[in-house]
XYZ file of C-alpha atoms in Angstrom:
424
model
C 93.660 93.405 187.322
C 90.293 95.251 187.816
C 88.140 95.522 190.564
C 84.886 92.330 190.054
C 87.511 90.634 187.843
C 86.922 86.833 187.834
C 89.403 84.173 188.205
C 88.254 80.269 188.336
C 89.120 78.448 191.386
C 91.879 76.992 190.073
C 93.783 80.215 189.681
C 94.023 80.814 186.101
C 92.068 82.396 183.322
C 90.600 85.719 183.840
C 87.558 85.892 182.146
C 86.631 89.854 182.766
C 87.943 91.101 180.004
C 85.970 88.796 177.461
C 82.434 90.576 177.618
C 84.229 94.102 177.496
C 85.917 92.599 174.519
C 82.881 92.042 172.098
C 81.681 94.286 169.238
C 78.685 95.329 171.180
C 80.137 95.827 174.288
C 83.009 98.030 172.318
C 80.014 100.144 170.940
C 78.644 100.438 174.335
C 81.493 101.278 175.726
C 82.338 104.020 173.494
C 79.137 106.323 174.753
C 80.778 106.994 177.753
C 82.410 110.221 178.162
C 86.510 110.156 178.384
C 86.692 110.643 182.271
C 84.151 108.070 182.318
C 85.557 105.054 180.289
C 87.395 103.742 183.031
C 84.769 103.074 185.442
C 82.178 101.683 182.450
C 84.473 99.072 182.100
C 84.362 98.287 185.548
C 80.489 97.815 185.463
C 80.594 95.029 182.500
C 83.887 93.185 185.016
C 81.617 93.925 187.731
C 78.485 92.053 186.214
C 77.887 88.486 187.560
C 76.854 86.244 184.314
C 74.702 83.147 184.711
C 74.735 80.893 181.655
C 71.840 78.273 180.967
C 73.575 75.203 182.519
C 74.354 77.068 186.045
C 70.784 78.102 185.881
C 69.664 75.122 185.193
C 71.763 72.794 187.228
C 71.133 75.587 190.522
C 67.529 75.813 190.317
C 66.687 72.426 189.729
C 69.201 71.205 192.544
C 66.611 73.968 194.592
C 63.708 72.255 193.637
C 64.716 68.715 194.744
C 65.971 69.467 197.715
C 63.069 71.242 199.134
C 60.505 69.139 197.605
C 62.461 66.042 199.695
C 61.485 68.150 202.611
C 57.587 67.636 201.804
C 55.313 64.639 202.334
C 53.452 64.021 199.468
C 53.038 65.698 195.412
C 54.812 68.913 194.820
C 52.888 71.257 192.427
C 55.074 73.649 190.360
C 54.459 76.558 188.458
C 56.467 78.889 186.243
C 56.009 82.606 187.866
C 54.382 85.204 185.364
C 52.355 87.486 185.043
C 48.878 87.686 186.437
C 45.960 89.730 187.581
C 46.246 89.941 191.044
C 42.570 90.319 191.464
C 41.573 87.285 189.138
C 41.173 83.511 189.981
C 44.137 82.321 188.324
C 42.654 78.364 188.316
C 39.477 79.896 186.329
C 41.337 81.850 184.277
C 43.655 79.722 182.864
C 41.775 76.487 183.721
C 39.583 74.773 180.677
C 35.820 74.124 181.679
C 35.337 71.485 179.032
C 39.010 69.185 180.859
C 39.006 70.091 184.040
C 42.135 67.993 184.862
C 44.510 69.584 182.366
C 47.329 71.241 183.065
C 46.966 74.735 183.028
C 49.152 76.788 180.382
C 52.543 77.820 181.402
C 53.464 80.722 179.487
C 50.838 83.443 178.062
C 50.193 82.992 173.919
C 52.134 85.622 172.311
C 54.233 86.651 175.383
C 57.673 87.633 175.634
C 59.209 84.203 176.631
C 62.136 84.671 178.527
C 61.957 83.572 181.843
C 58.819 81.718 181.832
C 59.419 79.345 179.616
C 63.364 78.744 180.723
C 61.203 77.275 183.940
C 58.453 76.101 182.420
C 61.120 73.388 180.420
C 62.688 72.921 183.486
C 59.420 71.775 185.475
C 58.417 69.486 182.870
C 61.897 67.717 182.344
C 60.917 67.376 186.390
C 57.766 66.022 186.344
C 59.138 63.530 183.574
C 61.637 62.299 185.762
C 59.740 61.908 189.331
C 56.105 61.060 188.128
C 53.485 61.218 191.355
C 56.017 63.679 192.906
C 56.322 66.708 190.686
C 52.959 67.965 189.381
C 53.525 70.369 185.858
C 50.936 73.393 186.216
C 47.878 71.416 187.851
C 44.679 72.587 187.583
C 42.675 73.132 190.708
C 41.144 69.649 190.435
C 44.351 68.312 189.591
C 45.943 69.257 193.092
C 42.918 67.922 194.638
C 42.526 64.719 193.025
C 46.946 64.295 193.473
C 46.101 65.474 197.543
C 49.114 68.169 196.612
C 50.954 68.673 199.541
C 53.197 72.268 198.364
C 52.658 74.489 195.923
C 56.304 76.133 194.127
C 56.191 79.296 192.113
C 59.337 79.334 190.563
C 61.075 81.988 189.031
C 64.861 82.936 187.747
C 64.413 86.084 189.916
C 62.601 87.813 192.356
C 63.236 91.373 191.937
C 61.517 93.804 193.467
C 58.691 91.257 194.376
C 56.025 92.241 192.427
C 55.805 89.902 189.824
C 55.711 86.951 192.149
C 53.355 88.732 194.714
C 50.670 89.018 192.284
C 50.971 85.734 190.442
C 50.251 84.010 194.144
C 47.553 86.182 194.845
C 45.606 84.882 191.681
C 46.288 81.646 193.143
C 44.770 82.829 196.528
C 41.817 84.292 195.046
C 40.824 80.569 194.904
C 38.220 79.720 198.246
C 39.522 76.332 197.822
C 43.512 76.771 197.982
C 42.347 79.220 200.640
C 40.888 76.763 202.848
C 43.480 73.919 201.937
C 46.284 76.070 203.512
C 43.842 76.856 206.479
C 44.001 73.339 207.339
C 47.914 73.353 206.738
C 47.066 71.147 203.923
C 49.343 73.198 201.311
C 51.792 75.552 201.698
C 53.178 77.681 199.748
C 57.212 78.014 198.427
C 58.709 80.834 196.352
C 61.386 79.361 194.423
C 63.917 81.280 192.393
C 67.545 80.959 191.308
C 68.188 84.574 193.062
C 66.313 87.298 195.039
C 66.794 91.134 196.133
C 66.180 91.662 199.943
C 63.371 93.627 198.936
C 61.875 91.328 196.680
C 62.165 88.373 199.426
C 60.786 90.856 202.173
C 57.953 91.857 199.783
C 56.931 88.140 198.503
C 57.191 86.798 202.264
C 54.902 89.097 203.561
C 52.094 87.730 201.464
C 48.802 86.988 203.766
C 49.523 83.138 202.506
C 53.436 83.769 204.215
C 55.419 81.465 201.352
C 58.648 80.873 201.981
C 61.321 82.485 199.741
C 63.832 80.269 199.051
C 66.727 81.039 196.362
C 70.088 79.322 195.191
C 72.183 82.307 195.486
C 72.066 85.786 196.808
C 71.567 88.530 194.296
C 74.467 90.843 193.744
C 73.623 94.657 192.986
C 75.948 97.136 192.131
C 75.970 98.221 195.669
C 77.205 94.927 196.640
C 80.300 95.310 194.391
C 83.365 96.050 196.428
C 84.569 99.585 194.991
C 86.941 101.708 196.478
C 85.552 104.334 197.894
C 85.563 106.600 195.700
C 84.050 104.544 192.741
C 80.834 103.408 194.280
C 78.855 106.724 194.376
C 80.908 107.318 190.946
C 79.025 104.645 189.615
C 75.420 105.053 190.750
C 76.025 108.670 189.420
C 76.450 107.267 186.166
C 73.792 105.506 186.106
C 71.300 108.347 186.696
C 73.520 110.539 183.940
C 73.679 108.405 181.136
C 70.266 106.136 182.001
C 68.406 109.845 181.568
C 69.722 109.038 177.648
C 67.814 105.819 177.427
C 64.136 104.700 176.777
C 63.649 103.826 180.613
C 64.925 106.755 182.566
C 62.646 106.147 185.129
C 64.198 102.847 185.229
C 67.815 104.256 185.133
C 68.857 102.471 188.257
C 66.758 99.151 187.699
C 63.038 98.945 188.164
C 62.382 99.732 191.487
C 65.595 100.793 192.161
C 67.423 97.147 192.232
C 70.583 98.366 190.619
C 71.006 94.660 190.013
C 74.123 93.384 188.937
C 73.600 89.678 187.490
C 72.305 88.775 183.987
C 71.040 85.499 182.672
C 72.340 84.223 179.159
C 68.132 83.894 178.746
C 67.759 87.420 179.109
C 68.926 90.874 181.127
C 66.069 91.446 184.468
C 65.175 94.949 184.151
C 66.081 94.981 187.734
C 69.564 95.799 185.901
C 69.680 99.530 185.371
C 68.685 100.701 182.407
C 72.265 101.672 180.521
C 72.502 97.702 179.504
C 69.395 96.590 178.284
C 66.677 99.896 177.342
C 65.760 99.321 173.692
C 67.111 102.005 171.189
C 63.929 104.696 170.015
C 63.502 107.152 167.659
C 63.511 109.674 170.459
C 66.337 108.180 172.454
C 69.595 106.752 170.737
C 71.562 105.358 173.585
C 72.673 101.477 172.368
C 72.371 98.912 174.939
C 74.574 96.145 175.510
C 71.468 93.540 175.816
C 68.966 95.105 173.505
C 65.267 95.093 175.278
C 67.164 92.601 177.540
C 67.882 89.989 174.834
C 71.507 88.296 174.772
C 73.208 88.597 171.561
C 75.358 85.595 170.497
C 78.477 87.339 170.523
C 78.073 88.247 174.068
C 76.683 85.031 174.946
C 79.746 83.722 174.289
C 81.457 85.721 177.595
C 79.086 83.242 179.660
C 81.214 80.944 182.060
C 79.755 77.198 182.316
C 79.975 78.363 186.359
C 79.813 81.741 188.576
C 83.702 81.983 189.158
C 84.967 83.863 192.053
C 86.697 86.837 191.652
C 90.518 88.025 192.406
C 90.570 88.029 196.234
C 93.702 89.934 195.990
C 92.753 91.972 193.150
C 90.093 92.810 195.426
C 91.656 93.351 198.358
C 94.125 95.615 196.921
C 91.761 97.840 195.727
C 89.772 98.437 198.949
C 93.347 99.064 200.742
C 94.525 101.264 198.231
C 97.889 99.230 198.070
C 98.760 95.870 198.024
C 100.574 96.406 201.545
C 97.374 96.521 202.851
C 96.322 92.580 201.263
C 96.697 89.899 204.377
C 99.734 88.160 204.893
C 97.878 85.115 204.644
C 95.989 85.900 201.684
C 99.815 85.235 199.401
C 100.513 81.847 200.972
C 98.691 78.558 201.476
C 95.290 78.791 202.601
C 94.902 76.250 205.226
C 91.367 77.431 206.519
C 90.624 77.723 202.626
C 90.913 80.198 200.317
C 87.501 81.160 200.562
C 86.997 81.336 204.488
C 90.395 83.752 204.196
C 89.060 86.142 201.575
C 86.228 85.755 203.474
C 87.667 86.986 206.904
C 89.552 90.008 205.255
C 86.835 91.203 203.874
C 85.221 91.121 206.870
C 88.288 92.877 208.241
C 87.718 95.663 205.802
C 84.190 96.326 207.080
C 82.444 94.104 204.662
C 79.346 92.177 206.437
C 76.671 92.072 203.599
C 76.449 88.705 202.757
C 75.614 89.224 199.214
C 78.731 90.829 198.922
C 80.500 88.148 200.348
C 78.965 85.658 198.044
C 80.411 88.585 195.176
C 83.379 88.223 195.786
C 84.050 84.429 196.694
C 81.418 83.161 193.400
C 79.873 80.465 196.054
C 75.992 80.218 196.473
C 73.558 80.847 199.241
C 74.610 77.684 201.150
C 77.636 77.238 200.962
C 78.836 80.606 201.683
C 76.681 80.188 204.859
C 78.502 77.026 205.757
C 81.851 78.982 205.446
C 80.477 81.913 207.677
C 79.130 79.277 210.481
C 82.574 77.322 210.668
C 84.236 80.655 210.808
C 81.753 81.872 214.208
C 81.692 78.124 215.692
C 85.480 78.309 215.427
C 86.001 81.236 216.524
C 87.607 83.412 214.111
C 84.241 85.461 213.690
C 81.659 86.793 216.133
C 77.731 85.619 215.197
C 77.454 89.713 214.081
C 80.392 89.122 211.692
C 83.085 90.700 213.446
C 86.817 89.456 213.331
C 88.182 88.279 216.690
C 91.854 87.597 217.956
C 91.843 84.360 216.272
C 90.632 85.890 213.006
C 93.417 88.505 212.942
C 96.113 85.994 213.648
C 94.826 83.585 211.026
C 95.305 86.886 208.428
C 98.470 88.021 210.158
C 100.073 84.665 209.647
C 102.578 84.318 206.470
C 102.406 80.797 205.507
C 105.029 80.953 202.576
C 107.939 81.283 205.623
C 106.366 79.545 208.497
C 104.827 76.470 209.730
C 100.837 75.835 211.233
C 100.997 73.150 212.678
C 98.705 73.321 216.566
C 97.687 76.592 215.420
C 93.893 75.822 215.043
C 91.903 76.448 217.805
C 89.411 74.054 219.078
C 86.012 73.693 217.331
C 83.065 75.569 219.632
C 79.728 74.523 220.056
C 78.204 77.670 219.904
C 76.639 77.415 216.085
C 74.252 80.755 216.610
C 73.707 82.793 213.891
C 71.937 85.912 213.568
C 68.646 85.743 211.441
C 69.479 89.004 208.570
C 72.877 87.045 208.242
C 71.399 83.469 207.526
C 70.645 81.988 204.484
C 66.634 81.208 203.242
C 65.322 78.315 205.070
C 66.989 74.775 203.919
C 69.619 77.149 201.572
């Protein structure tokens, strides 16, 4: 099996083969120089594919946890785009009602994200009337005595988008002053984030949170061998110089993201999948101008899957000798916490790489990486101790557990770059 390929946690179908499989994707795939064909296979098996009901059923679960966590209305907004420099509650507010909602998505705009969240937040504000306000205008939040304000977005790439849209909102003296007073605060919501993006939204002057359901995987977060990762970004700068968007050959802003929506490819995503076809540049994408193509939507799993641990694991040791004993047996700590402790063994302490490879989201993989320190079979930097190693070393298809474990610790540190968002 190939490296990123999926299996569900059950164990059985592989589903990596079924976007490389579609007419498109054959097209695509057939650009690529000889040498080349193996490892453009990899990137479409190495591509993390969100369909509408996990984005859905993710971001909403987001949105309802952390508005439990505030006393009073909840306003919500879909992120787009906006002048930074402009009141957004004039601008979109009408003079003539000033207690209507304010319009979600631009007239005429591309409506991708926006309006994916825009449907979400008023199926919310159906449902939990009083809590969930849909787009209030400025008079709106002060007549409801809003409490929060959530900007809400499927992702948060390199930060810009979201940045700006909240500084519109801050250009208003009165949301100003309300968050002063710690009257309102402010929450960036999204399904996933870059650690740019997060870094660059949180260090607005208002200081929102950033909150997301999952971390985002980029192709530097896949776990090649090591000699296919700088293969890859290499062919991404050779072949996205054929596109429309070289400048965007590794992403916009350099993301080299490696998830795509079934509601549309980020450009975050370098530019080899998704840069529309022109006159003066014929490369075919596999999204074209980051639209998803029936055929392809198709390939979507109802759920992120995990990938082959073993598969995995094999690869980065260059053998399967090299796999865990305690990876081909039963799993008593898990399956997850195990793949999660060899990778760890290999040198693997990104988180969103961890999250790669074991398909879980933002908290629960942080769950599995605090029982794993407070246990003891990693230190809070994410390094494997005695404990860890024997738990790996062990070959439970020939021996028995039993009084193995050792005693849960109290000592539930964890270092801040390694946590999840606050409340994920």
């Amino acid at each position: 099996m190939m490296s990123g390929g999926y299996s569900n946690q059950a164990g059985g179908e592989n589903i990596a083969l079924r976007l490389p499989n579609t007419t498109r994707a054959k097209a695509w795939l057939s650009q690529f120089d000889d040498l080349d064909q193996e490892v453009a296979v990899r990137l479409l098996s190495s591509l993390t594919l969100v369909s509408h009901s996990a984005f859905e059923r993710a971001l909403q679960s987001l949105i309802e946890r952390e508005a439990a966590a505030v006393e009073g209305p909840v306003a919500l907004y879909a992120t787009r785009e906006a002048d930074p420099d402009r009141n957004y509650f004039e601008a979109m507010g009408n003079p003539d009602s000033p207690f209507a909602p304010l319009s979600a998505v631009p007239t005429g705009a591309d409506l991708g994200s926006e309006a994916r969240c825009a449907a979400l937040i008023r199926n919310l504000a159906k449902t939990a009337k009083g809590k969930f306000l849909n787009h209030p205008s400025l008079e709106t939040l002060r007549k409801e005595h809003a409490r929060a304000i959530f900007v809400v977005d499927d992702i948060i790439g390199s930060g810009k988008r979201t940045t700006e849209f909240i500084s519109a909102m801050w250009h208003s003296p009165s949301i100003m002053s309300w968050h002063s007073r710690h009257q309102i605060a402010f929450k960036a919501l999204a399904f996933t984030a870059t650690i740019s993006g997060e870094r660059r939204v949180g260090a607005h002057r208002c200081r929102p949170e950033v909150i997301t359901a999952r971390d985002c995987p980029t192709f530097e977060d896949v776990l090649w061998p090591d000699d296919i990762g700088q293969k890859v970004k290499d062919m991404f700068v050779v072949y996205g110089a054929r596109t429309s968007r070289p400048k965007m050959r590794l992403g916009f802003a350099d993301s080299m993201a490696a998830l795509v929506f079934e509601h549309g490819c980020p450009n975050n995503v370098p530019a080899i999948f998704w840069a529309p076809t022109t006159k003066k540049a014929s490369w075919e994408p596999l999204f074209p101008d980051r639209s998803i193509l029936s055929e392809e939507a198709s390939a979507f799993p109802p759920d992120i899957l995990a990938r082959d641990p073993v598969a995995i694991l094999t690869e980065l040791s260059g053998n399967e000798e090299g796999v865990p004993a305690a990876m081909f047996g039963p799993a008593p700590l898990g399956i997850s916490a195990t793949t999660i402790l060899a990778l760890v063994a290999k040198g693997v302490r990104s988180r969103a790489a961890l999250n790669y490879a074991i398909g879980y989201d933002v908290k629960e993989c942080t769950a599995i990486l605090d029982r794993c320190v407070a246990r003891g079979y990693l230190t809070p930097a994410l390094r494997l101790t005695a404990a860890g190693r024997a738990e790996l070393n062990f070959d439970g298809r020939s021996s028995n557990r039993l009084g193995r474990l050792p005693p849960i610790g109290s000592d539930m540190y964890y270092p801040r770059q390694l946590r999840g968002p606050p409340g994920g």
